PDB file of C-alpha atoms in Angstrom:
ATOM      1  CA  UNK A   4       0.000   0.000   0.000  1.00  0.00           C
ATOM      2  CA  UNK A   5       1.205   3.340  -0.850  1.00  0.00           C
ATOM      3  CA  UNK A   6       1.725   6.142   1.444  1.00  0.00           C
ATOM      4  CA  UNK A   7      -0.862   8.119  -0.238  1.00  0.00           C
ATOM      5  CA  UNK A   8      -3.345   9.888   2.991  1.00  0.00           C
ATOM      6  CA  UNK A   9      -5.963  12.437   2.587  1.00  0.00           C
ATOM      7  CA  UNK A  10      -5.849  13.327   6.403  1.00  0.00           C
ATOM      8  CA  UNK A  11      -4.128  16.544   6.263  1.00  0.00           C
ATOM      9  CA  UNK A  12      -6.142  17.366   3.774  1.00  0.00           C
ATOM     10  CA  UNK A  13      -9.522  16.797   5.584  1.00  0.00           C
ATOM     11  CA  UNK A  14      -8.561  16.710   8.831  1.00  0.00           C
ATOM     12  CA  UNK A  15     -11.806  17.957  11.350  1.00  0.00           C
ATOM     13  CA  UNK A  16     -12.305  21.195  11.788  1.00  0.00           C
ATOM     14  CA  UNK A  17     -11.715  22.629  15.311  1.00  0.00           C
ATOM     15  CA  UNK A  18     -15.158  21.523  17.337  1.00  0.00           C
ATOM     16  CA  UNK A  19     -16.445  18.791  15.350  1.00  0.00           C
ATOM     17  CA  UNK A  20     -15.464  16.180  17.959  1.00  0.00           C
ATOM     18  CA  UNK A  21     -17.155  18.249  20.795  1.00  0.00           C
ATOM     19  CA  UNK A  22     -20.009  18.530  18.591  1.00  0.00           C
ATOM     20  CA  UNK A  23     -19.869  15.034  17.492  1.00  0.00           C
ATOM     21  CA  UNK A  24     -19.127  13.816  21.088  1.00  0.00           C
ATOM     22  CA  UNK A  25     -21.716  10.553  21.601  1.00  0.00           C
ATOM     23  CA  UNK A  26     -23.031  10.189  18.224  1.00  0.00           C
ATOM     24  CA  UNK A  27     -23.879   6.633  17.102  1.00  0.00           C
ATOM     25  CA  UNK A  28     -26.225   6.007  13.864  1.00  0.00           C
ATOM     26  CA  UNK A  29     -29.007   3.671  13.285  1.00  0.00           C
ATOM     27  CA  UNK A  30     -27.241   1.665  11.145  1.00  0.00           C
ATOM     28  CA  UNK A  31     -25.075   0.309  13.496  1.00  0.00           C
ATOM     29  CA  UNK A  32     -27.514  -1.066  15.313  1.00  0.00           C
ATOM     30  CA  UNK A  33     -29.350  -2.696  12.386  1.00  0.00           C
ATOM     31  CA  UNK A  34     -26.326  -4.367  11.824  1.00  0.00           C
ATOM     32  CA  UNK A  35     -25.808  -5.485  15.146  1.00  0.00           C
ATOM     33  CA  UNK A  36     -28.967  -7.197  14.685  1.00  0.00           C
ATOM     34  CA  UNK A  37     -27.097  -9.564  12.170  1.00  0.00           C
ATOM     35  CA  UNK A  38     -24.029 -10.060  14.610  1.00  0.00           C
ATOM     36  CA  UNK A  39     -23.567 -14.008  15.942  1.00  0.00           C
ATOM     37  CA  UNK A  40     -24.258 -14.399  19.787  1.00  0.00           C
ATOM     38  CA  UNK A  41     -20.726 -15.034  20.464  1.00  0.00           C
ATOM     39  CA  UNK A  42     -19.311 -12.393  18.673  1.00  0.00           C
ATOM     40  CA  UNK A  43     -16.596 -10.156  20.686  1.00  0.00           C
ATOM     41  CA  UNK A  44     -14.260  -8.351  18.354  1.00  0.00           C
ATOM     42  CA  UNK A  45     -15.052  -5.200  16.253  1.00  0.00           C
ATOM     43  CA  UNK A  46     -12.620  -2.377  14.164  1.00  0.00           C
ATOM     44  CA  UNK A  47     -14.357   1.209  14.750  1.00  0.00           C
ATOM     45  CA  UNK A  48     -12.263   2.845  11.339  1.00  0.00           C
ATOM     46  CA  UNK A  49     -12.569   6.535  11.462  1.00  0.00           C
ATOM     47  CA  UNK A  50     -13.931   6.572  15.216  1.00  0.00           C
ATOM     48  CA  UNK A  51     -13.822  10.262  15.833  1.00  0.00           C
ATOM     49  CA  UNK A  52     -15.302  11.084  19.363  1.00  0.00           C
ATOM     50  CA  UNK A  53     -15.962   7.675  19.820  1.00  0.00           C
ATOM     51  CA  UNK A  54     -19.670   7.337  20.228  1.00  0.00           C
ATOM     52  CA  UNK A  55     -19.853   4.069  18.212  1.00  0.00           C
ATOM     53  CA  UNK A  56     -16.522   2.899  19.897  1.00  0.00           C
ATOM     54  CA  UNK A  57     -18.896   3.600  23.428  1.00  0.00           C
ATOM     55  CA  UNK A  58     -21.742   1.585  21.889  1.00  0.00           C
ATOM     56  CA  UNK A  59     -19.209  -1.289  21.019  1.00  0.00           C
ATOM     57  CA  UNK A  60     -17.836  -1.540  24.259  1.00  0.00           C
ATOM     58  CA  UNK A  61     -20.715  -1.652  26.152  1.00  0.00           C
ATOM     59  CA  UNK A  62     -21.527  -4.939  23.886  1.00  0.00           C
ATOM     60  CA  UNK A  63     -18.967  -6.316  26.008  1.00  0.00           C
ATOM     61  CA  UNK A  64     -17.116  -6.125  22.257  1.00  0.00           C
ATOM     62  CA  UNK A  65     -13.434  -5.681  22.431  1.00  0.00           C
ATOM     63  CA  UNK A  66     -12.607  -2.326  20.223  1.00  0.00           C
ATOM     64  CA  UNK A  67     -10.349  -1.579  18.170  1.00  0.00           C
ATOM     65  CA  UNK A  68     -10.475   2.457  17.634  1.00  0.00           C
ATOM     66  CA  UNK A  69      -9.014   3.915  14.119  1.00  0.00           C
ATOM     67  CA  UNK A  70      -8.502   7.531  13.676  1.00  0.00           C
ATOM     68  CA  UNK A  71      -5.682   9.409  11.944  1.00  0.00           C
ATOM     69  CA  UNK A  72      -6.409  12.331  14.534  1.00  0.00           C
ATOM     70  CA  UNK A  73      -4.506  12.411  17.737  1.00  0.00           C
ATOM     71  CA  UNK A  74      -7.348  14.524  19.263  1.00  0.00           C
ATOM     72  CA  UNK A  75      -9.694  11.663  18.668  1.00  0.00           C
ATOM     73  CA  UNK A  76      -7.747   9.596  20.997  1.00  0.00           C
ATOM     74  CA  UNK A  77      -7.974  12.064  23.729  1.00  0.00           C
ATOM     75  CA  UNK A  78     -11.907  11.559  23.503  1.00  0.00           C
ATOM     76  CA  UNK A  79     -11.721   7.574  23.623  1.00  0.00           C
ATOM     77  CA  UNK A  80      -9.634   7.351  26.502  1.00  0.00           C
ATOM     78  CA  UNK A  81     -12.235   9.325  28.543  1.00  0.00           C
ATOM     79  CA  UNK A  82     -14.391   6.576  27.278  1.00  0.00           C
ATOM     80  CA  UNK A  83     -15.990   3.742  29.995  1.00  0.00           C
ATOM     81  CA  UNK A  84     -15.288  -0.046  29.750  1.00  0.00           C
ATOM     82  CA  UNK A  85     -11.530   1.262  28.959  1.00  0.00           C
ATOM     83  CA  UNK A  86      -9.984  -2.294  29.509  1.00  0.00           C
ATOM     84  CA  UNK A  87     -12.299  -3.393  26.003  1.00  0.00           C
ATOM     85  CA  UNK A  88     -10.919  -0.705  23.981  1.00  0.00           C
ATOM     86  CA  UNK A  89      -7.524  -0.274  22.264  1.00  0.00           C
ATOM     87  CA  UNK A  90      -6.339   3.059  20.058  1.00  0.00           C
ATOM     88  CA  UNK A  91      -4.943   3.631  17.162  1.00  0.00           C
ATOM     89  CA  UNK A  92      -3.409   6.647  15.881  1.00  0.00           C
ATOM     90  CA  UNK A  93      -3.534   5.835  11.524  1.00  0.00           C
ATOM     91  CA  UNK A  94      -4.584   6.941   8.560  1.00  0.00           C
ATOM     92  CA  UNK A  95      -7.309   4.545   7.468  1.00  0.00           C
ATOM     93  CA  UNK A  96      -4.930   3.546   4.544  1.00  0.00           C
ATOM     94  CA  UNK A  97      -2.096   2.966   5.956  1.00  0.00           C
ATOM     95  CA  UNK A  98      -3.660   0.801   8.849  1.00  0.00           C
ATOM     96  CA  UNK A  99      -3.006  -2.638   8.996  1.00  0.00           C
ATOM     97  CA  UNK A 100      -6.201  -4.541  10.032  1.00  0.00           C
ATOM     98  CA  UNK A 101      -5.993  -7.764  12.186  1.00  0.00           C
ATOM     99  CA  UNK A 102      -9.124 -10.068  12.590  1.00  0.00           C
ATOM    100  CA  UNK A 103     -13.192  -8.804  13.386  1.00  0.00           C
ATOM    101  CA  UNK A 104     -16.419 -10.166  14.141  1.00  0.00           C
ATOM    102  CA  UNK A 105     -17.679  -6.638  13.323  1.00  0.00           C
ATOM    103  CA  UNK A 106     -15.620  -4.191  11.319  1.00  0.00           C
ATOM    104  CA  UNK A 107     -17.878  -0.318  11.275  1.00  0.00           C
ATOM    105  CA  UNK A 108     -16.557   2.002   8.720  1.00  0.00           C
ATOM    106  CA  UNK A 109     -18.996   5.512   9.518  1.00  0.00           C
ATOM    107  CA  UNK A 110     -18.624   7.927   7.300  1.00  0.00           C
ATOM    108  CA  UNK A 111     -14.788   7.220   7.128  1.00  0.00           C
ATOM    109  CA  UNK A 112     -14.327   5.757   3.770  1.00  0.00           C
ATOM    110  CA  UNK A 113     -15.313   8.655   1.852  1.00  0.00           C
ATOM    111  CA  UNK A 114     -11.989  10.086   2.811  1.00  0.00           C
ATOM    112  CA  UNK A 115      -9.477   7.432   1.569  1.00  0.00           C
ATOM    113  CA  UNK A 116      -7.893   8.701  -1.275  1.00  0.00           C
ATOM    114  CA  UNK A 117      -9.352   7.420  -4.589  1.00  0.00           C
ATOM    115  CA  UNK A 118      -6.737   6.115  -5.751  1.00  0.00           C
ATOM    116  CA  UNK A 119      -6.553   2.931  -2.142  1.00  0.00           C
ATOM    117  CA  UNK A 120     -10.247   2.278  -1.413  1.00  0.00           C
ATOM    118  CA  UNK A 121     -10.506  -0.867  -3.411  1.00  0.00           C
ATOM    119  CA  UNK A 122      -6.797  -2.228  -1.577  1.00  0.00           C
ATOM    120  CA  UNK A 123      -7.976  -0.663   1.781  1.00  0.00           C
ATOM    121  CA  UNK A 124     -11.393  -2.411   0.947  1.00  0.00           C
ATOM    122  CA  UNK A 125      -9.937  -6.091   0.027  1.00  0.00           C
ATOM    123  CA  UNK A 126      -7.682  -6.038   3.248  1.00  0.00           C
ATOM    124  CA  UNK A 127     -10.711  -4.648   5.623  1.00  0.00           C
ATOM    125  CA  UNK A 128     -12.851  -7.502   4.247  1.00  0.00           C
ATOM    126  CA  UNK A 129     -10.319 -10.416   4.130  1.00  0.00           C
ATOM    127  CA  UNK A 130      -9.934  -9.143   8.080  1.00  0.00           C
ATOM    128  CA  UNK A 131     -13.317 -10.114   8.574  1.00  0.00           C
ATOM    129  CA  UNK A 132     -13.827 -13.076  10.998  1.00  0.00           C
ATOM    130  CA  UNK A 133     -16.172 -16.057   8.779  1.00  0.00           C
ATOM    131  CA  UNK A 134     -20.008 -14.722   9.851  1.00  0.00           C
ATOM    132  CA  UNK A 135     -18.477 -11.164  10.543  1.00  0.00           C
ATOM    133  CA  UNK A 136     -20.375  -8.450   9.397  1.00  0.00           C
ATOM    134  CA  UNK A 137     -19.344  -4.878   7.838  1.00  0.00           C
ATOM    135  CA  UNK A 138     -21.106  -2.105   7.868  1.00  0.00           C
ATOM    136  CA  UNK A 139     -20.283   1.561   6.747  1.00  0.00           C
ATOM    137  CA  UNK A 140     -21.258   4.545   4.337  1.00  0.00           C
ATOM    138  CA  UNK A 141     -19.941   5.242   0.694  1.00  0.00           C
ATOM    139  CA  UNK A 142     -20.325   8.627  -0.864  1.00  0.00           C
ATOM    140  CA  UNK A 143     -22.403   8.029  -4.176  1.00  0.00           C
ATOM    141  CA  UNK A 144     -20.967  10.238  -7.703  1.00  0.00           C
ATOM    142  CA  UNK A 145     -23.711  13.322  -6.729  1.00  0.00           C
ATOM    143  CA  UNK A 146     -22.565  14.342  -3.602  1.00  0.00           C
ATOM    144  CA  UNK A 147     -21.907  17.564  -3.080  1.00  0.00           C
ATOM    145  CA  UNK A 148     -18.082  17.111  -2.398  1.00  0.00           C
ATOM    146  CA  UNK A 149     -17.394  15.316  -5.562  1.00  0.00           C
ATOM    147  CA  UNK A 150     -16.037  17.922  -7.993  1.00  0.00           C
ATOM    148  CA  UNK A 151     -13.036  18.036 -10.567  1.00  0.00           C
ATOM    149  CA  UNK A 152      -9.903  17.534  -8.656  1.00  0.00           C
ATOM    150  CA  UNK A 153     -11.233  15.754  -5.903  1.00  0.00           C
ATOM    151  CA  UNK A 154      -9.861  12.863  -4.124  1.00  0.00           C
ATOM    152  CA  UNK A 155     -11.490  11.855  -2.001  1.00  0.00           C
ATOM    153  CA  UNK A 156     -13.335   8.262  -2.886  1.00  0.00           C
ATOM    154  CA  UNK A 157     -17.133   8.239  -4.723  1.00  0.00           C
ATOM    155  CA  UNK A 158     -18.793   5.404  -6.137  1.00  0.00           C
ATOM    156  CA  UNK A 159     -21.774   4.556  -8.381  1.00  0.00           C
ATOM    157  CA  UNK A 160     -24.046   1.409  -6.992  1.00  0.00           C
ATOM    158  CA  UNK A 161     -21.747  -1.087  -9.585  1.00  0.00           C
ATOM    159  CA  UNK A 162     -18.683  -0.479  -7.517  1.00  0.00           C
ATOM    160  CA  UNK A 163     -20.106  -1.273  -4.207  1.00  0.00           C
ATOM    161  CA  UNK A 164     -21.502  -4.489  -5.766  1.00  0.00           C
ATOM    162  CA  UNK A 165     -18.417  -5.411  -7.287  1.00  0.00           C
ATOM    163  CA  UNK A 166     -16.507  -4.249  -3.922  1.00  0.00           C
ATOM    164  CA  UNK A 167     -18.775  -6.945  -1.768  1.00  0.00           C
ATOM    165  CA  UNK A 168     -19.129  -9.838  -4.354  1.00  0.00           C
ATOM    166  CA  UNK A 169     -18.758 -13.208  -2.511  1.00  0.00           C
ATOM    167  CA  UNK A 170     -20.159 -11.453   0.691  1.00  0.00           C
ATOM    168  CA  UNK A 171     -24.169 -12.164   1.385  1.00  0.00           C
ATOM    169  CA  UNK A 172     -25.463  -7.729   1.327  1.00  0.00           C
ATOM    170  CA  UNK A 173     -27.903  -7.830   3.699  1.00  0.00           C
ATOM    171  CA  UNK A 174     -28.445  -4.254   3.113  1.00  0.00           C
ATOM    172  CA  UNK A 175     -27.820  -1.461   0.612  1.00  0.00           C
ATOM    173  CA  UNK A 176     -29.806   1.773   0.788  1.00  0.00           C
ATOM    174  CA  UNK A 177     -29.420   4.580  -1.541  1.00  0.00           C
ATOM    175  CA  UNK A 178     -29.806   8.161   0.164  1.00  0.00           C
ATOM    176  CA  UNK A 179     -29.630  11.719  -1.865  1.00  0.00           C
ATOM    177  CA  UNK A 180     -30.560  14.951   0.182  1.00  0.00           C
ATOM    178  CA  UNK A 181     -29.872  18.207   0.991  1.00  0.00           C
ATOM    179  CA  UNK A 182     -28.750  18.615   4.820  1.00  0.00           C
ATOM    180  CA  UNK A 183     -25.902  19.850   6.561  1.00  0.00           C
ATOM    181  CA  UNK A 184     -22.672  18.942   8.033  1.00  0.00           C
ATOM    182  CA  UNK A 185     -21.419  18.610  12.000  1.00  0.00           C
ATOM    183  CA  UNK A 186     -20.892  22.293  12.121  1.00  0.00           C
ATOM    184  CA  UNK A 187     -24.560  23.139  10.219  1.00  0.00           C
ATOM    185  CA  UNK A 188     -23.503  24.108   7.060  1.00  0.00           C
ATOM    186  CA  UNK A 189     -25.563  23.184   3.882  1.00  0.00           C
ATOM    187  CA  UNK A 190     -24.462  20.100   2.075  1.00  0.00           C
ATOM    188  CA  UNK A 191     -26.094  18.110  -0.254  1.00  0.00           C
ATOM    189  CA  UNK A 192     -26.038  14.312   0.294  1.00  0.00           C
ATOM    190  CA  UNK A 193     -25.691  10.840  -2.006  1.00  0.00           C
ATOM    191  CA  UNK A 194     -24.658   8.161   0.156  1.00  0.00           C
ATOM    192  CA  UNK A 195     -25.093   4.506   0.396  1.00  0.00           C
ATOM    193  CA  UNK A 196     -25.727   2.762   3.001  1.00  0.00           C
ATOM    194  CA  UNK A 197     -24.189  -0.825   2.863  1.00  0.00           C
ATOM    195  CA  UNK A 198     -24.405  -4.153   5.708  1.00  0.00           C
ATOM    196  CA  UNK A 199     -22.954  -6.945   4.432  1.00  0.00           C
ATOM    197  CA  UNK A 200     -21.917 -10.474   5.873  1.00  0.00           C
ATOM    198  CA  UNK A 201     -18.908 -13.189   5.223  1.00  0.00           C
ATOM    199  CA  UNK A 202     -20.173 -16.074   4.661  1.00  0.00           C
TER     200      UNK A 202
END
């Protein structure tokens, strides 16, 4: 993998992790739904201020935290159920992922560079534990961030298809709306919403 990063780049702007402080999304727990009973290990890529890591933990799941921003580490060691959860301080594509019953990818992929989502894709899914399930967001080709230049990652419905072929998609919802971003600025939306499972 190359040493290609969009971090500095995109890096968060100063109060989104106070604003974003305790945010989890309903997808995550629709896909928890699909988790095996014994499950116990899950990735959190992009974890921010660690709401989902939180929600993780107090599964009794042991986390494994992945953000590129040294302030987001700050927020997840104030998190409880410490002794479950273990910090990494990486870009997402130069991370090097071990083995998951759950690997959550929340509005992190978008920012791999272009150029590594399929390789960073391919590694985070061979990492998944037989049964394990993924879930995470994709940016679709409308979204108000994709212009000329850009590289940050956006993909049509193929892609994703192609990305999870040989896993069972349990769920792929296609989303395109104005709204806003952490700090409440206008933005307008296409993103896809993806669960899948290894079989």
């Amino acid at each position: 993998m190359s040493n290609i990063s969009n971090f500095q780049k995109y890096a968060p702007p100063e109060g989104y992790y106070d604003r974003t402080a305790g945010r989890t999304h309903d997808l995550l727990a629709l896909a928890m739904g699909y988790l095996d009973e014994g499950a116990r290990s899950a990735l959190d890529l992009g974890c921010g201020a660690g709401g989902e890591t939180a929600l993780l933990a107090g599964y009794g799941m042991r986390v494994t935290a992945v953000d590129a921003s040294e302030e987001a580490g700050r927020y997840i060691k104030r998190l409880p159920d410490q002794d479950l959860i273990q910090f990494v301080c990486r870009d997402i594509e130069l991370f090097n992922p071990e083995r998951y019953d759950l690997i959550n990818a929340s509005f992190s992929l978008p920012f791999v560079h272009k150029d590594e989502l399929r390789s960073v894709m391919k590694g985070l899914l061979y990492a998944l534990e037989p049964g394990g399930i993924f879930v995470g967001n994709f940016f679709g080709v409308n979204d108000e961030w994709n212009k000329p230049g850009e590289t940050m990652s956006f993909v049509e419905e193929d892609e994703i298809r192609a990305i999870f072929a040989g896993l069972s998609l349990l769920h792929l919802d296609e989303k395109e709306e104005d709204g806003t971003i952490a700090d409440g600025a206008p933005k307008h939306w296409h993103i896809y919403d993806v669960i899948a499972q290894k079989y």
